[in-house]
Amino acid sequence: MPHLHFTVWGDLVDGFDPELLLSLGAIPEPTNPFHDFYLKMVNVFVNEQEELNRLAGHLRLSLMDKGKGQENLKTFNPLAIETRQDYGSYWGRWCVYVCRLYKLQKDGDTSYDVVMSPAQEKLAQMAWDYTYKTPGQQKCNAEGLAASLPQAFWSPECNKNFSYMCENQFNDMTVWFAAFVCLEQEGTFNQPRSAADKPVRVKYMVQAGMLRWAMWYIKEHNQLSIA
């Protein structure tokens, strides 16, 4: 399909076990320890939607600035109520997905190789410890993790080494996630119209995550008003 060529999604899955790729981005089963972590991350996402319109406009406007001028700049707005749970599910799945990739790396399993920065490894380990309530580890809460994960994985200041992306600009964990959630059970991709819907959710998830981190940073440092 042409869209697989332009998105390079085909290259991300060729030669890999579809069952592995589907499992990386799947919602954890209710009996899985990560199911509770998933639900808490979804709740953080859904609850913050209620507060979004109360945030200062300059914060929600700056988030959408792509450096192309202010003329057509739109404010980052909350989702329709009926879609919040669905979008939040992608955020919860991504958080668990990061932990699964980290576990593969930690175990020396190269089934699907990944490059993580020290900051990313630290946050993935914190999420793992939070889920399994590891004794003696650094304490954190769901809100703190939900704010810190976007910074570690999407903020340029935490990712100073992009050499692995020089050969392939699509060599990025969140790009992989956007592809994996579009996979069908047999390992093929949705048709273009269906496939486009899910990356849109992932994009919103990233934007919401960076805004969450900005709000968290401002509150922690008392630098600016957020309302």
XYZ file of C-alpha atoms in Angstrom:
227
model
C 0.000 0.000 0.000
C 1.321 3.497 -0.827
C 0.750 4.842 2.690
C 3.035 2.151 4.111
C 5.806 3.358 1.810
C 5.454 7.013 2.815
C 5.086 6.316 6.543
C 7.789 3.606 6.513
C 5.468 1.545 8.704
C 6.179 -1.532 6.621
C 9.870 -1.339 7.545
C 8.971 -1.173 11.234
C 7.188 -4.523 11.185
C 8.832 -6.536 8.396
C 10.601 -9.591 9.764
C 9.152 -9.233 13.259
C 6.667 -11.449 15.035
C 3.301 -9.612 14.825
C 2.301 -11.100 18.163
C 5.266 -9.378 19.836
C 4.513 -6.011 18.209
C 0.818 -6.205 19.086
C 1.654 -7.117 22.674
C 3.965 -4.101 23.064
C 1.151 -1.607 22.461
C -1.746 -3.610 23.900
C -3.887 -2.708 26.904
C -2.683 -4.847 29.837
C -4.980 -7.663 30.913
C -6.865 -7.029 34.201
C -4.669 -9.618 35.937
C -1.458 -7.912 34.786
C 0.231 -5.638 37.384
C 0.454 -2.912 34.732
C -3.325 -2.766 34.335
C -3.649 -0.586 37.432
C -0.843 1.677 36.191
C -2.604 1.914 32.812
C -5.915 2.908 34.445
C -4.231 5.558 36.587
C -2.544 7.118 33.557
C -5.873 7.147 31.686
C -7.521 8.845 34.673
C -4.807 11.517 34.799
C -5.423 12.277 31.114
C -9.225 12.373 31.418
C -9.243 14.461 34.602
C -6.879 17.095 33.218
C -9.241 17.631 30.281
C -11.701 19.188 32.729
C -9.104 21.788 33.707
C -7.758 22.589 30.253
C -9.986 25.589 29.516
C -8.970 27.145 32.838
C -5.314 27.288 31.854
C -3.726 30.516 30.684
C -4.262 30.995 26.962
C -0.592 31.726 26.281
C 0.359 28.233 27.452
C -2.171 26.493 25.230
C -1.272 28.762 22.321
C 2.497 28.291 22.648
C 2.041 24.526 22.536
C 0.649 24.800 18.990
C 3.320 27.213 17.702
C 5.290 25.568 14.886
C 7.268 28.701 14.051
C 5.126 29.584 11.049
C 3.660 32.809 12.366
C 0.697 33.686 14.541
C -1.909 34.243 11.819
C -3.424 30.764 11.775
C -2.313 29.638 15.214
C -5.020 27.755 17.097
C -5.265 27.188 20.830
C -4.811 23.666 22.191
C -8.329 22.754 23.293
C -9.930 19.967 25.331
C -11.491 17.028 23.542
C -15.188 16.348 23.249
C -16.319 14.542 26.397
C -17.265 11.365 24.527
C -13.733 10.956 23.079
C -11.638 11.629 26.191
C -11.584 8.063 27.458
C -10.548 6.749 24.044
C -7.706 9.261 23.650
C -6.673 8.671 27.254
C -6.417 4.962 26.544
C -3.656 5.661 24.012
C -1.752 7.607 26.644
C -2.133 4.772 29.150
C -1.049 2.224 26.555
C 2.002 4.309 25.632
C 3.131 4.477 29.278
C 2.933 0.691 29.585
C 4.574 0.290 26.161
C 7.607 2.278 27.356
C 7.959 -0.037 30.351
C 7.721 -3.106 28.122
C 10.465 -1.807 25.831
C 12.599 -0.977 28.842
C 12.156 -4.514 30.187
C 13.303 -5.958 26.836
C 16.389 -3.748 26.932
C 17.144 -4.546 30.568
C 16.836 -8.282 29.903
C 19.167 -8.056 26.902
C 16.307 -9.162 24.646
C 16.936 -7.787 21.146
C 13.608 -9.019 19.721
C 12.894 -5.354 19.064
C 15.972 -3.242 19.726
C 15.554 0.147 21.352
C 17.760 3.139 22.200
C 16.909 4.858 25.491
C 18.680 7.827 27.025
C 19.688 7.727 30.722
C 16.760 10.045 31.549
C 14.350 7.728 29.747
C 15.754 4.657 31.470
C 15.401 6.374 34.838
C 11.739 7.238 34.266
C 10.923 3.817 32.853
C 12.508 2.240 35.934
C 10.514 4.565 38.197
C 7.305 3.549 36.419
C 8.289 -0.089 36.811
C 9.028 0.362 40.527
C 5.755 2.260 40.975
C 3.806 -0.573 39.360
C 5.501 -3.358 41.282
C 5.886 -1.306 44.487
C 9.590 -2.137 44.615
C 10.859 -1.749 48.216
C 13.499 0.900 48.874
C 13.100 2.683 45.540
C 12.439 6.378 44.933
C 8.836 7.196 45.785
C 6.626 8.798 43.156
C 2.939 9.164 42.380
C 0.829 8.770 39.254
C 0.636 12.522 38.614
C 4.398 12.951 38.924
C 5.079 10.082 36.533
C 2.474 11.366 34.077
C 4.283 14.725 34.000
C 7.849 13.408 33.967
C 7.511 10.727 31.273
C 6.710 13.278 28.510
C 9.713 15.380 29.485
C 12.080 12.408 29.384
C 10.806 11.018 26.088
C 9.722 14.107 24.133
C 11.691 17.097 25.415
C 14.832 17.813 23.305
C 16.811 18.891 26.372
C 16.598 15.310 27.678
C 17.665 13.754 24.385
C 21.031 15.146 23.353
C 22.102 12.141 21.282
C 20.055 11.697 18.122
C 22.734 9.818 16.165
C 20.533 6.738 15.939
C 17.986 8.835 13.993
C 20.513 10.005 11.392
C 20.211 6.768 9.449
C 16.461 6.521 9.934
C 14.353 9.472 11.073
C 11.553 7.080 11.984
C 13.739 5.312 14.559
C 11.737 6.683 17.458
C 9.772 4.813 20.109
C 6.626 6.918 19.814
C 6.636 6.621 16.015
C 6.809 2.859 16.498
C 3.911 3.016 18.943
C 1.782 4.940 16.428
C 2.453 2.155 13.932
C 1.911 -0.759 16.307
C -1.520 0.454 17.458
C -2.612 0.412 13.804
C -1.698 -3.258 13.351
C -4.431 -5.828 12.805
C -4.289 -9.186 14.587
C -2.762 -10.934 11.581
C 0.054 -8.368 11.415
C -1.258 -6.219 8.552
C -2.154 -2.535 8.763
C -5.515 -0.787 8.698
C -6.611 0.874 5.497
C -5.352 4.499 5.199
C -8.598 6.115 6.381
C -8.686 3.994 9.531
C -4.931 4.155 10.080
C -4.888 7.973 10.006
C -7.230 8.192 12.982
C -4.922 6.553 15.497
C -1.762 8.619 14.841
C -3.954 11.718 15.314
C -4.720 10.448 18.799
C -1.030 9.812 19.432
C -0.164 13.357 18.294
C -2.725 14.849 20.676
C -1.379 12.593 23.429
C 2.138 13.995 22.888
C 0.887 17.597 22.916
C -1.150 16.998 26.071
C 1.869 15.345 27.678
C 4.163 18.288 27.005
C 1.547 20.706 28.344
C 1.185 18.526 31.448
C 4.933 18.662 32.017
C 4.979 22.467 31.512
C 2.190 22.898 34.070
C 4.000 20.613 36.508
C 7.259 22.524 36.076
C 5.561 25.882 36.615
C 3.805 24.683 39.757
C 6.993 23.162 41.158
C 9.045 26.308 40.518
C 6.282 28.891 41.048
C 7.534 30.797 38.021
C 4.360 31.819 36.196
C 0.628 31.844 36.597
C -1.102 28.955 34.864
C -4.604 30.400 35.112
